[in-house]
Coordinates of C-alpha atoms in Angstrom, one line a residue:
Chain Q
X15 CA 4.7 7.4 22.4
X16 CA 7.0 9.8 20.6
X17 CA 9.0 7.8 18.2
X18 CA 11.6 10.5 17.4
X19 CA 15.3 10.6 18.4
X20 CA 16.5 8.2 21.1
X21 CA 13.3 6.2 21.0
X22 CA 13.6 5.8 17.3
X23 CA 17.2 4.5 17.6
X24 CA 16.2 2.1 20.4
X25 CA 13.3 0.9 18.2
X26 CA 15.7 0.5 15.3
X27 CA 18.0 -1.7 17.4
X28 CA 15.1 -3.6 18.8
X29 CA 13.7 -4.5 15.4
X30 CA 17.1 -5.4 14.1
X31 CA 17.4 -7.8 16.9
X32 CA 13.8 -9.1 16.1
X33 CA 14.9 -9.7 12.5
X34 CA 18.0 -11.6 13.5
X35 CA 16.1 -13.6 16.1
X36 CA 13.3 -14.5 13.7
X37 CA 15.8 -15.5 11.0
X38 CA 17.6 -17.7 13.5
X39 CA 14.4 -19.1 14.8
X40 CA 13.3 -20.0 11.2
X41 CA 16.6 -21.6 10.5
X42 CA 16.4 -23.7 13.7
X43 CA 12.8 -24.9 12.9
X44 CA 13.8 -25.8 9.3
X45 CA 16.8 -27.8 10.6
X46 CA 14.6 -29.5 13.3
X47 CA 12.1 -30.4 10.5
X48 CA 15.0 -32.0 8.6
X49 CA 15.8 -34.2 11.6
X50 CA 12.3 -35.3 12.4
X51 CA 10.1 -32.4 13.7
X52 CA 6.6 -33.0 12.3
X53 CA 5.4 -30.5 9.7
X54 CA 2.4 -29.8 11.9
X55 CA 4.6 -28.8 14.8
X56 CA 6.7 -26.5 12.6
X57 CA 3.5 -24.8 11.3
X58 CA 2.2 -24.3 14.9
X59 CA 5.6 -22.9 16.0
X60 CA 5.7 -20.4 13.2
X61 CA 2.1 -19.4 13.7
X62 CA 2.3 -19.0 17.4
X63 CA 5.7 -17.2 17.6
X64 CA 4.7 -14.6 15.0
X65 CA 1.1 -14.1 16.2
X66 CA 2.1 -13.8 19.8
X67 CA 5.0 -11.4 19.0
X68 CA 2.6 -9.1 17.1
X69 CA 0.2 -8.9 20.0
X70 CA 3.1 -8.3 22.5
X71 CA 4.6 -5.6 20.4
X72 CA 1.2 -4.0 20.0
X73 CA 0.6 -4.2 23.7
X74 CA 4.0 -2.7 24.5
X75 CA 2.9 0.4 22.4
X76 CA -0.2 1.0 24.5
X77 CA -1.2 4.6 25.3
X78 CA -3.8 6.8 26.9
X79 CA -2.9 9.8 24.8
X80 CA -5.3 10.7 22.0
X81 CA -2.7 12.2 19.6
X82 CA -0.6 9.1 20.3
X83 CA -3.5 6.8 19.5
X84 CA -4.8 8.6 16.5
X85 CA -1.6 9.6 14.7
X86 CA 1.4 8.3 16.8
X87 CA 2.0 11.9 17.8
X88 CA 3.2 12.6 14.3
X89 CA 6.6 11.4 15.3
X90 CA 7.4 8.4 13.2
X91 CA 10.8 8.7 11.4
X92 CA 10.7 8.3 7.6
X93 CA 12.4 4.9 7.4
X94 CA 10.2 3.2 10.1
X95 CA 7.2 4.8 8.5
X96 CA 8.2 3.5 5.2
X97 CA 8.6 0.0 6.5
X98 CA 5.2 0.0 8.2
X99 CA 3.7 1.4 5.0
X100 CA 5.3 -1.3 2.9
X101 CA 3.8 -4.0 5.2
X102 CA 0.3 -2.5 5.0
X103 CA 0.6 -2.0 1.3
X104 CA 1.8 -5.4 0.2
X105 CA -1.1 -7.4 1.7
X106 CA -2.1 -10.6 -0.1
X107 CA -1.8 -9.1 -3.5
X108 CA 1.8 -8.2 -3.0
X109 CA 2.9 -11.3 -1.1
X110 CA 0.9 -13.9 -3.2
X111 CA -0.7 -12.2 -6.1
X112 CA 2.2 -10.6 -8.0
X113 CA 4.3 -13.7 -8.2
X114 CA 1.1 -15.6 -9.3
X115 CA 0.6 -13.0 -12.0
X116 CA 4.1 -13.5 -13.3
X117 CA 3.7 -17.3 -13.2
X118 CA 0.5 -17.0 -15.3
X119 CA 2.5 -15.0 -17.8
X120 CA 0.0 -12.2 -17.3
X121 CA 0.5 -8.7 -18.4
X122 CA -1.2 -7.7 -15.2
X123 CA 2.1 -8.2 -13.4
X124 CA 3.8 -5.5 -15.5
X125 CA 0.9 -3.1 -15.0
X126 CA 0.7 -3.7 -11.3
X127 CA 4.5 -3.3 -10.8
X128 CA 4.5 0.0 -12.8
X129 CA 1.4 1.2 -11.0
X130 CA 2.6 0.5 -7.5
X131 CA 5.9 2.1 -8.2
X132 CA 4.4 5.3 -9.7
X133 CA 1.9 5.4 -6.8
X134 CA 4.6 6.0 -4.3
X135 CA 6.0 8.8 -6.5
X136 CA 2.5 10.4 -6.7
X137 CA 2.0 10.1 -3.0
X138 CA 5.4 11.7 -2.2
X139 CA 5.1 14.6 -4.6
X140 CA 1.3 15.4 -4.7
X141 CA -0.4 14.4 -1.5
X142 CA 1.9 13.6 1.5
X143 CA 3.5 16.9 2.2
X144 CA 0.4 19.0 2.5
X145 CA -1.5 16.3 4.3
X146 CA 1.2 16.2 6.9
X147 CA 1.4 20.0 7.1
X148 CA -2.3 20.1 8.1
X149 CA -1.7 17.6 10.9
X150 CA -5.0 16.0 9.8
X151 CA -6.0 12.8 11.5
X152 CA -7.7 11.2 8.5
X153 CA -8.2 11.8 4.8
X154 CA -11.7 13.1 5.6
X155 CA -10.2 15.4 8.2
X156 CA -7.8 16.8 5.7
X157 CA -10.5 17.5 3.1
X158 CA -12.6 19.2 5.8
X159 CA -9.7 21.4 6.8
X160 CA -9.1 22.3 3.2
X161 CA -12.6 22.9 2.0
X162 CA -14.5 23.6 5.2
X163 CA -18.0 22.3 6.1
X164 CA -19.4 19.0 7.3
X165 CA -20.7 17.7 3.9
X166 CA -17.2 17.3 2.5
X167 CA -16.1 15.5 5.6
X168 CA -19.1 13.2 5.6
X169 CA -18.7 12.3 1.9
X170 CA -15.0 11.5 2.5
X171 CA -16.0 9.3 5.4
X172 CA -18.4 7.4 3.3
X173 CA -15.9 6.9 0.5
X174 CA -13.2 5.8 3.0
X175 CA -15.5 3.1 4.4
X176 CA -16.8 2.0 1.0
X177 CA -13.4 1.5 -0.5
X178 CA -11.8 0.0 2.6
X179 CA -14.4 -2.4 4.0
X180 CA -14.4 -5.0 1.2
X181 CA -10.6 -5.0 1.2
X182 CA -10.6 -5.5 4.9
X183 CA -13.1 -8.4 4.7
X184 CA -11.0 -10.0 2.0
X185 CA -7.8 -9.7 3.9
X186 CA -9.3 -11.1 7.1
X187 CA -10.9 -14.0 5.1
X188 CA -7.6 -14.8 3.6
X189 CA -5.8 -14.5 6.9
X190 CA -8.3 -16.8 8.4
X191 CA -7.7 -19.4 5.7
X192 CA -3.9 -19.2 6.2
X193 CA -4.2 -19.4 10.0
X194 CA -6.5 -22.4 9.7
X195 CA -4.0 -24.2 7.5
X196 CA -1.1 -23.4 9.8
X197 CA -2.9 -24.3 13.0
X198 CA -5.0 -27.2 11.6
X199 CA -8.2 -25.6 12.7
X200 CA -11.4 -24.7 10.8
X201 CA -11.5 -21.4 8.9
X202 CA -14.0 -19.7 11.2
X203 CA -11.7 -20.2 14.1
X204 CA -8.8 -19.0 12.0
X205 CA -10.7 -15.8 11.3
X206 CA -11.4 -15.3 15.0
X207 CA -7.8 -15.7 15.8
X208 CA -6.8 -13.3 13.0
X209 CA -9.2 -10.7 14.4
X210 CA -8.0 -11.2 17.9
X211 CA -4.4 -10.6 16.8
X212 CA -5.4 -7.5 14.9
X213 CA -7.5 -6.0 17.7
X214 CA -5.0 -7.0 20.3
X215 CA -2.2 -5.4 18.3
X216 CA -4.0 -2.0 17.8
X217 CA -6.7 -1.6 20.5
X218 CA -4.4 -0.2 23.2
X219 CA -1.8 1.5 21.2
X220 CA -3.6 2.9 18.2
X221 CA -1.4 4.2 15.4
X222 CA 1.8 3.8 17.4
X223 CA 1.0 0.1 17.8
X224 CA -0.2 -0.3 14.2
X225 CA 3.2 1.1 13.2
X226 CA 5.4 -1.0 15.4
X227 CA 3.4 -4.3 14.7
X228 CA 3.6 -3.5 11.0
X229 CA 7.3 -3.2 11.2
X230 CA 7.5 -6.6 12.8
X231 CA 5.1 -8.0 10.2
X232 CA 7.3 -6.6 7.4
X233 CA 10.3 -8.3 8.9
X234 CA 8.5 -11.7 9.0
X235 CA 7.0 -11.4 5.5
X236 CA 10.3 -10.3 4.0
X237 CA 12.2 -13.2 5.5
X238 CA 9.4 -15.6 4.7
X239 CA 9.2 -14.4 1.1
X240 CA 12.9 -14.4 0.4
X241 CA 13.9 -17.7 2.1
X242 CA 12.5 -20.4 -0.2
X243 CA 13.7 -18.8 -3.5
X244 CA 17.1 -18.1 -1.9
X245 CA 17.3 -21.8 -0.9
X246 CA 16.3 -22.9 -4.4
X247 CA 18.8 -20.5 -5.9
X248 CA 21.6 -21.8 -3.7
X249 CA 20.7 -25.5 -4.3
X250 CA 20.6 -25.2 -8.1
X251 CA 23.0 -22.4 -9.0
X252 CA 25.3 -22.1 -5.9
X253 CA 24.3 -18.4 -5.5
X254 CA 22.0 -17.1 -2.9
X255 CA 20.7 -14.3 -5.2
X256 CA 17.5 -15.5 -6.8
X257 CA 16.9 -12.1 -8.4
X258 CA 19.9 -12.9 -10.7
X259 CA 19.8 -16.7 -10.9
X260 CA 16.3 -17.0 -12.2
X261 CA 17.8 -16.0 -15.6
X262 CA 19.8 -19.2 -15.5
X263 CA 16.6 -21.1 -14.7
X264 CA 14.9 -19.4 -17.7
X265 CA 17.7 -20.8 -19.9
X266 CA 17.2 -24.3 -18.5
X267 CA 13.5 -24.0 -19.1
X268 CA 14.2 -23.1 -22.7
X269 CA 16.5 -26.1 -23.1
X270 CA 14.0 -28.5 -21.4
X271 CA 11.2 -27.3 -23.6
X272 CA 7.7 -28.6 -23.2
X273 CA 4.8 -27.0 -21.3
X274 CA 3.4 -28.0 -18.0
X275 CA -0.3 -27.9 -17.3
X276 CA -1.2 -25.0 -15.1
X277 CA -4.4 -23.3 -14.2
X278 CA -4.2 -19.5 -14.4
X279 CA -6.6 -18.5 -11.8
X280 CA -5.2 -16.0 -9.4
X281 CA -7.4 -14.9 -6.5
X282 CA -5.3 -12.0 -5.5
X283 CA -4.7 -10.4 -9.0
X284 CA -6.5 -11.1 -12.2
X285 CA -4.7 -12.7 -15.2
X286 CA -5.4 -10.6 -18.2
X287 CA -4.2 -10.2 -21.7
X288 CA -3.7 -6.5 -22.0
X289 CA -2.5 -4.4 -24.9
X290 CA -0.4 -1.3 -24.5
X291 CA -3.1 1.2 -23.9
X292 CA -5.0 -0.9 -21.4
X293 CA -1.7 -1.7 -19.7
X294 CA -1.0 2.0 -19.3
X295 CA -4.5 2.7 -18.0
X296 CA -4.2 -0.1 -15.5
X297 CA -0.8 1.2 -14.3
X298 CA -2.1 4.8 -13.9
X299 CA -5.3 3.6 -12.2
X300 CA -3.3 1.7 -9.6
X301 CA -0.9 4.6 -9.2
X302 CA -3.6 7.1 -8.3
X303 CA -5.1 4.4 -6.2
X304 CA -1.9 3.9 -4.1
X305 CA -1.9 7.7 -3.6
X306 CA -5.5 7.7 -2.4
X307 CA -6.0 4.6 -0.3
X308 CA -6.8 6.0 3.2
X309 CA -4.8 3.4 5.1
X310 CA -1.7 4.2 3.0
X311 CA -2.2 8.0 2.7
X312 CA -2.6 8.4 6.5
X313 CA 0.8 7.0 7.2
X314 CA 2.0 10.3 5.8
X315 CA 0.2 12.0 8.6
X316 CA 2.1 10.1 11.3
X317 CA 5.4 11.0 9.8
X318 CA 7.8 13.2 11.8
X319 CA 7.5 16.2 9.5
X320 CA 6.7 17.3 6.0
X321 CA 10.1 16.2 4.7
X322 CA 9.8 12.9 6.4
X323 CA 6.3 12.4 4.8
X324 CA 7.9 12.8 1.4
X325 CA 10.7 10.5 2.1
X326 CA 8.4 7.9 3.8
X327 CA 7.0 7.1 0.4
X328 CA 10.5 6.5 -0.9
X329 CA 11.3 4.3 2.0
X330 CA 8.1 2.4 1.5
X331 CA 9.1 1.7 -2.2
X332 CA 12.5 0.7 -1.1
X333 CA 11.0 -2.0 1.2
X334 CA 8.5 -3.1 -1.5
X335 CA 11.3 -3.5 -4.1
X336 CA 12.7 -6.8 -2.8
X337 CA 9.3 -8.4 -3.2
X338 CA 8.7 -6.9 -6.7
X339 CA 12.2 -7.9 -7.8
X340 CA 11.9 -11.5 -6.4
X341 CA 8.4 -12.2 -7.7
X342 CA 9.5 -13.3 -11.2
X343 CA 12.0 -15.7 -9.5
X344 CA 9.1 -17.5 -7.8
X345 CA 7.4 -17.9 -11.2
X346 CA 10.4 -19.1 -13.0
X347 CA 11.7 -21.5 -10.3
X348 CA 8.2 -23.0 -10.0
X349 CA 8.0 -23.6 -13.7
X350 CA 11.4 -25.2 -13.8
X351 CA 10.5 -27.4 -10.8
X352 CA 7.3 -28.5 -12.5
X353 CA 9.1 -29.3 -15.7
X354 CA 11.4 -31.6 -13.8
X355 CA 8.6 -33.0 -11.7
X356 CA 5.3 -32.8 -13.6
X357 CA 3.5 -34.9 -11.0
X358 CA 3.6 -32.0 -8.6
X359 CA 1.3 -30.0 -10.8
X360 CA -1.0 -28.4 -11.9
X361 CA -0.6 -25.4 -9.6
X362 CA -3.0 -22.5 -9.1
X363 CA -1.2 -19.3 -10.0
X364 CA -2.4 -17.7 -6.8
X365 CA -0.8 -20.4 -4.7
X366 CA 2.6 -20.4 -6.4
X367 CA 4.4 -18.7 -3.5
X368 CA 2.9 -21.1 -0.9
X369 CA 3.5 -24.1 -3.2
X370 CA 7.1 -23.5 -4.3
X371 CA 8.7 -25.3 -1.3
X372 CA 6.7 -28.4 -2.0
X373 CA 7.1 -28.5 -5.8
X374 CA 10.8 -27.7 -5.5
X375 CA 11.1 -30.5 -2.9
X376 CA 12.3 -28.3 -0.1
X377 CA 11.7 -28.8 3.6
X378 CA 8.0 -28.7 4.5
X379 CA 9.0 -26.2 7.3
X380 CA 9.6 -23.7 4.6
X381 CA 6.0 -24.0 3.4
X382 CA 5.0 -23.2 7.0
X383 CA 7.4 -20.2 7.0
X384 CA 6.0 -18.8 3.8
X385 CA 2.4 -19.3 5.1
X386 CA 3.5 -17.3 8.3
X387 CA 4.8 -14.6 6.0
X388 CA 1.6 -14.5 4.0
X389 CA -0.4 -14.2 7.3
X390 CA 1.9 -11.4 8.4
X391 CA 1.2 -9.5 5.2
X392 CA -2.5 -10.0 5.5
X393 CA -2.6 -9.0 9.1
X394 CA -0.6 -5.8 8.4
X395 CA -3.0 -4.7 5.7
X396 CA -6.0 -5.7 7.8
X397 CA -4.8 -3.8 10.8
X398 CA -4.1 -0.7 8.8
X399 CA -7.5 -0.9 7.1
X400 CA -9.4 -1.5 10.3
X401 CA -7.6 1.4 12.0
X402 CA -8.4 3.7 9.0
X403 CA -12.1 2.9 9.3
X404 CA -12.2 3.1 13.1
X405 CA -10.3 6.4 13.1
X406 CA -12.5 8.0 10.5
X407 CA -15.7 6.9 12.3
X408 CA -14.3 7.9 15.8
X409 CA -12.7 11.2 14.8
X410 CA -14.7 12.5 11.8
X411 CA -18.2 11.1 12.5
X412 CA -18.2 11.2 16.3
X413 CA -15.7 13.8 17.4
X414 CA -16.2 16.3 14.6
X415 CA -19.8 15.8 13.5
X416 CA -21.8 14.3 16.4
X417 CA -20.0 15.5 19.5
X418 CA -17.8 18.3 18.7
X419 CA -15.8 19.5 21.7
X420 CA -16.1 16.3 23.6
X421 CA -13.3 15.5 26.0
X422 CA -10.3 13.7 24.6
X423 CA -10.7 10.7 26.9
X424 CA -14.2 10.0 25.7
X425 CA -13.1 10.4 22.0
X426 CA -10.4 7.8 22.7
X427 CA -12.8 5.4 24.3
X428 CA -15.3 5.8 21.4
X429 CA -12.7 5.1 18.8
X430 CA -11.6 2.0 20.6
X431 CA -15.2 0.8 20.9
X432 CA -15.7 1.5 17.1
X433 CA -12.5 -0.5 16.4
X434 CA -13.8 -3.6 18.2
X435 CA -17.3 -3.2 16.7
X436 CA -15.9 -2.9 13.1
X437 CA -13.6 -5.9 13.8
X438 CA -16.5 -8.1 14.9
X439 CA -18.6 -7.0 12.0
X440 CA -15.8 -7.7 9.5
X441 CA -15.2 -11.1 11.1
X442 CA -18.8 -12.0 10.6
X443 CA -18.7 -10.9 6.9
X444 CA -15.4 -12.8 6.5
X445 CA -17.1 -16.1 7.5
X446 CA -19.9 -15.5 5.0
X447 CA -18.0 -14.4 1.9
X448 CA -17.4 -16.3 -1.3
X449 CA -14.3 -16.0 -3.5
X450 CA -16.0 -13.1 -5.2
X451 CA -14.8 -10.8 -2.4
X452 CA -11.3 -11.0 -3.7
X453 CA -12.4 -9.7 -7.1
X454 CA -14.1 -6.8 -5.3
X455 CA -11.1 -6.2 -3.0
X456 CA -8.6 -5.7 -5.9
X457 CA -10.8 -2.8 -7.1
X458 CA -10.4 -1.0 -3.8
X459 CA -7.5 1.2 -4.9
X460 CA -9.4 2.3 -8.0
X461 CA -12.5 3.1 -6.0
X462 CA -10.5 5.1 -3.6
X463 CA -8.9 7.0 -6.5
X464 CA -12.2 7.6 -8.1
X465 CA -13.7 9.1 -4.9
X466 CA -10.7 10.8 -3.2
X467 CA -7.9 11.5 -5.6
X468 CA -9.5 14.4 -7.5
X469 CA -10.4 16.2 -4.3
X470 CA -7.0 15.6 -2.7
X471 CA -5.2 16.7 -5.9
X472 CA -7.2 19.8 -6.7
X473 CA -7.6 20.7 -3.0
X474 CA -3.9 21.1 -2.7
X475 CA -2.9 22.3 -6.2
X476 CA -5.8 24.5 -7.3
X477 CA -6.9 27.3 -5.1
X478 CA -10.2 27.8 -7.0
X479 CA -11.5 24.4 -6.0
X480 CA -14.6 24.9 -3.7
X481 CA -16.4 22.7 -1.2
X482 CA -19.3 22.3 -3.6
X483 CA -17.0 21.2 -6.3
X484 CA -15.2 18.8 -4.0
X485 CA -18.4 17.3 -2.7
X486 CA -19.9 16.6 -6.1
X487 CA -16.5 15.5 -7.5
X488 CA -16.2 12.9 -4.7
X489 CA -19.7 11.6 -5.1
X490 CA -19.8 11.6 -8.9
X491 CA -16.2 10.2 -9.3
X492 CA -16.9 7.4 -6.8
X493 CA -20.3 6.6 -8.5
X494 CA -18.6 6.4 -11.9
X495 CA -15.9 4.0 -10.7
X496 CA -18.3 1.9 -8.6
X497 CA -20.8 1.7 -11.5
X498 CA -18.0 0.3 -13.8
X499 CA -16.9 -2.2 -11.2
X500 CA -20.5 -3.3 -10.4
X501 CA -21.4 -3.6 -14.1
X502 CA -18.6 -6.1 -14.7
X503 CA -18.6 -8.0 -11.4
X504 CA -22.3 -8.3 -10.9
X505 CA -24.0 -7.1 -14.1
X506 CA -22.3 -9.4 -16.6
X507 CA -20.9 -6.6 -18.7
X508 CA -17.7 -7.3 -20.6
X509 CA -14.7 -5.1 -19.9
X510 CA -14.7 -2.1 -22.1
X511 CA -12.2 -2.0 -25.0
X512 CA -11.8 1.7 -25.7
X513 CA -9.6 1.4 -28.8
X514 CA -11.4 -1.7 -30.1
X515 CA -8.2 -3.6 -29.5
X516 CA -7.8 -7.3 -28.7
X517 CA -7.1 -8.6 -25.3
X518 CA -9.1 -8.5 -22.0
X519 CA -10.2 -4.8 -22.1
X520 CA -10.2 -2.6 -19.1
X521 CA -10.5 -4.7 -15.9
X522 CA -12.5 -3.5 -12.9
X523 CA -9.3 -2.7 -11.1
X524 CA -8.8 0.1 -13.7
X525 CA -12.1 1.7 -12.9
X526 CA -10.3 4.9 -11.9
X527 CA -10.0 5.5 -15.7
X528 CA -13.7 6.6 -15.4
X529 CA -13.9 7.8 -11.9
X530 CA -10.9 10.1 -11.8
X531 CA -11.6 12.2 -14.9
X532 CA -15.2 12.5 -14.0
X533 CA -14.3 13.6 -10.5
X534 CA -11.8 16.1 -11.8
X535 CA -14.3 17.5 -14.3
X536 CA -17.0 17.7 -11.7
X537 CA -14.7 19.6 -9.3
X538 CA -13.6 22.0 -12.0
X539 CA -17.1 22.6 -13.3
X540 CA -19.0 23.0 -10.0
X541 CA -16.1 25.0 -8.5
X542 CA -16.5 27.5 -11.3
X543 CA -20.2 27.6 -10.9
X544 CA -20.1 28.2 -7.1
X545 CA -18.8 31.2 -5.2
X546 CA -15.0 31.4 -5.1
X547 CA -13.1 30.6 -1.9
X548 CA -13.1 33.4 0.7
X549 CA -9.9 35.3 1.6
X550 CA -9.8 33.3 4.8
X551 CA -10.1 30.0 2.9
X552 CA -7.3 31.2 0.6
X553 CA -5.1 31.8 3.6
X554 CA -5.8 28.2 4.8
X555 CA -4.9 26.8 1.4
X556 CA -1.6 28.7 1.4
X557 CA -0.8 27.6 4.9
X558 CA -1.5 24.0 3.9
X559 CA 1.2 24.3 1.3
X560 CA 3.9 25.9 3.3
X561 CA 6.1 23.7 5.5
X562 CA 6.5 25.2 9.0
X563 CA 7.8 23.9 12.3
X564 CA 4.3 23.6 13.8
X565 CA 1.4 21.8 12.1
X566 CA -1.0 24.2 10.6
X567 CA -4.2 22.9 12.3
X568 CA -3.6 21.0 15.5
X569 CA -6.4 18.7 16.3
Chain O
X99 CA -2.3 36.7 0.9
X100 CA 0.8 35.3 -0.8
X101 CA 3.6 37.7 -1.3
X102 CA 6.1 37.8 -4.2
X103 CA 8.5 35.3 -2.6
X104 CA 5.7 32.8 -1.8
X105 CA 4.4 33.1 -5.4
X106 CA 7.8 32.4 -6.7
X107 CA 8.3 29.5 -4.3
X108 CA 5.0 27.9 -5.3
X109 CA 5.7 28.4 -9.0
X110 CA 9.0 26.5 -8.6
X111 CA 7.4 23.9 -6.5
X112 CA 4.8 23.3 -9.2
X113 CA 7.5 23.1 -11.9
X114 CA 9.5 20.6 -9.9
X115 CA 6.4 18.5 -9.3
X116 CA 5.5 18.5 -13.0
X117 CA 9.0 17.7 -14.1
X118 CA 9.4 14.8 -11.6
X119 CA 6.0 13.3 -12.4
X120 CA 6.5 13.6 -16.1
X121 CA 9.9 11.8 -15.9
X122 CA 8.5 9.1 -13.7
X123 CA 5.4 8.4 -15.7
X124 CA 7.3 8.4 -19.0
X125 CA 9.9 6.0 -17.6
X126 CA 7.2 3.6 -16.3
X127 CA 5.0 3.7 -19.4
X128 CA 7.8 3.4 -21.9
X129 CA 9.4 0.5 -20.0
X130 CA 6.0 -1.4 -20.1
X131 CA 5.2 -0.5 -23.7
X132 CA 8.7 -1.6 -24.9
X133 CA 9.1 -4.5 -22.6
X134 CA 8.4 -7.1 -25.4
X135 CA 10.9 -5.4 -27.7
X136 CA 13.5 -5.2 -24.9
X137 CA 12.9 -8.9 -24.1
X138 CA 14.7 -10.0 -27.3
X139 CA 17.9 -9.2 -25.4
X140 CA 18.8 -10.3 -21.9
X141 CA 21.3 -10.0 -19.0
X142 CA 22.4 -13.3 -17.4
X143 CA 19.4 -14.9 -19.1
X144 CA 16.8 -12.5 -17.7
X145 CA 14.9 -10.6 -20.5
X146 CA 15.8 -7.0 -20.5
X147 CA 12.2 -5.9 -20.6
X148 CA 11.6 -7.8 -17.3
X149 CA 14.7 -6.2 -15.7
X150 CA 13.5 -2.8 -16.8
X151 CA 10.0 -3.1 -15.4
X152 CA 10.8 -5.0 -12.2
X153 CA 14.2 -3.6 -11.2
X154 CA 15.6 -0.7 -13.3
X155 CA 12.6 1.6 -13.4
X156 CA 11.4 1.0 -9.8
X157 CA 15.0 1.8 -8.6
X158 CA 15.0 4.9 -10.8
X159 CA 11.7 6.1 -9.4
X160 CA 13.0 5.4 -5.9
X161 CA 16.0 7.6 -6.5
X162 CA 13.7 10.2 -8.1
X163 CA 11.5 10.3 -5.0
X164 CA 14.5 11.0 -2.7
X165 CA 16.1 13.4 -5.1
X166 CA 12.9 15.4 -5.5
X167 CA 12.4 15.4 -1.7
X168 CA 15.9 16.9 -1.3
X169 CA 15.3 19.4 -4.1
X170 CA 12.1 20.5 -2.5
X171 CA 13.8 20.9 0.9
X172 CA 16.4 23.1 -0.6
X173 CA 13.8 25.1 -2.4
X174 CA 11.8 25.5 0.8
X175 CA 14.9 26.7 2.6
X176 CA 15.9 29.1 -0.1
X177 CA 12.5 30.8 0.4
X178 CA 12.7 30.8 4.1
X179 CA 10.4 27.8 4.9
X180 CA 11.9 25.5 7.5
X181 CA 10.4 22.7 9.5
X182 CA 13.0 23.0 12.4

């Protein structure tokens, strides 16, 4: 499905109607709950309406065209691409974690906000334009086009899977828990339902369906995230602008004084005491991570052009901004509510978004709405991650390495089979995992940065980078980042404090601090030690950089 | 092989990228590092440091992304590189 031009305008109108319809539906359910609709019924309504709509939208985007399936025919306009990127990006860390980090008073929140924001800048300036210009299907595909050879492609496939799989399992596990609480079923069934929705929304339509369902999921999560705080803001301060009125709430908290008991655990983001240096390192690690995560980076490849790829990152940040700007309001309103009603506490920081309606004595239907929004965010991320893994296995491993030149129809079928197989495998893992998976999942961006960012950056911006350098850079960089993560999470090592300063030291999610420099050094060193790129390779590099009407390398 | 025009275009592209990234990184890092100092003041009760990190700097970077995309488009056009 080509999403340009008239189709794009029709889609825009369609999603505007979807947004209005969902907002009205939510208002009706909340009103009905006030006049007697049971909370369980409200939960089921929110869950069913959103989940069914995601599957229907995904089904409506079905296709038998390989370019449509793999990359939405590279036709997605910047604004729509940005919205889909924002939905996939936010995930549980964005929807639940960032507000929890502010609530816990953690410096993590500042570092995460700064890192995410910078990440979109890095993506727009450094990576997206050239990636789109090559018309690559996956990150591994891009690196293979740039450097040539199968080894680089294979290494990139392994890094893609390694950094995406744990994140995917965590999101599906979280989605299963939320679905279970909404539908009053057990977690295993919730996981199965989440996987069915993800597969149903992407199996027939591929990237086009992933895009359209992600847009719908963004609409749901945005309305769900903004609704409760807006109601609190209106009730307490007569202004429906929580991003402003939480300042008044802060003044009230100061007047009331006292401290409420609160646990500071936050599944979705760690709560850390970080000094200035460590905070900057965390922010930069996350920034390069955002610019390297395959499921985010590949959205650039589906953009309608090189310029659209640049602007997509800006649109994505625009759609992430309301969440970032509103997260402190959740934290402050929750603190104020608990000061007024201590019996409602203590509250886990990671649950603050889901708990605010209850502790602020709002309609229980709003809790269900927020849960539906959290589910939408998790499903958006999980769908994008699943598709990134399936696409790289189907295109890079099967089509480019194992069965080069196979017919397009067979490649499409194989990618679909891989998608279902990976979904089933992930569902099984999701039923087995402990809470430790979330600690691993938050390191995914840093691991992606450690393995992929040096090769992506130098592949575009340094002609002398060779395939040998890129291969060793990817492997050594990823190994360094993974070693740091494993040492802390599983080896009992305490986070390193490079300047001997106080605080929590460098967390595992800042592992890119080790991986990226080692990757860059390895590429620089081994590129110099290996034969320089051939004149043909230099021409490819120059073509990757130049924006032209046609993609450089049409797969 | 790249001709003189392409070399000039790439040099300007690199300079634009370096400038934009430097400005963006500086704004982000400084806002975080000075958040506590800025928090002694506030706007409508919200500490200024919090406003800087969660609203002002992200909006600035948002504008920077779009500005840089437009500058690059004009730079591409001035050297004869068009997508349409």
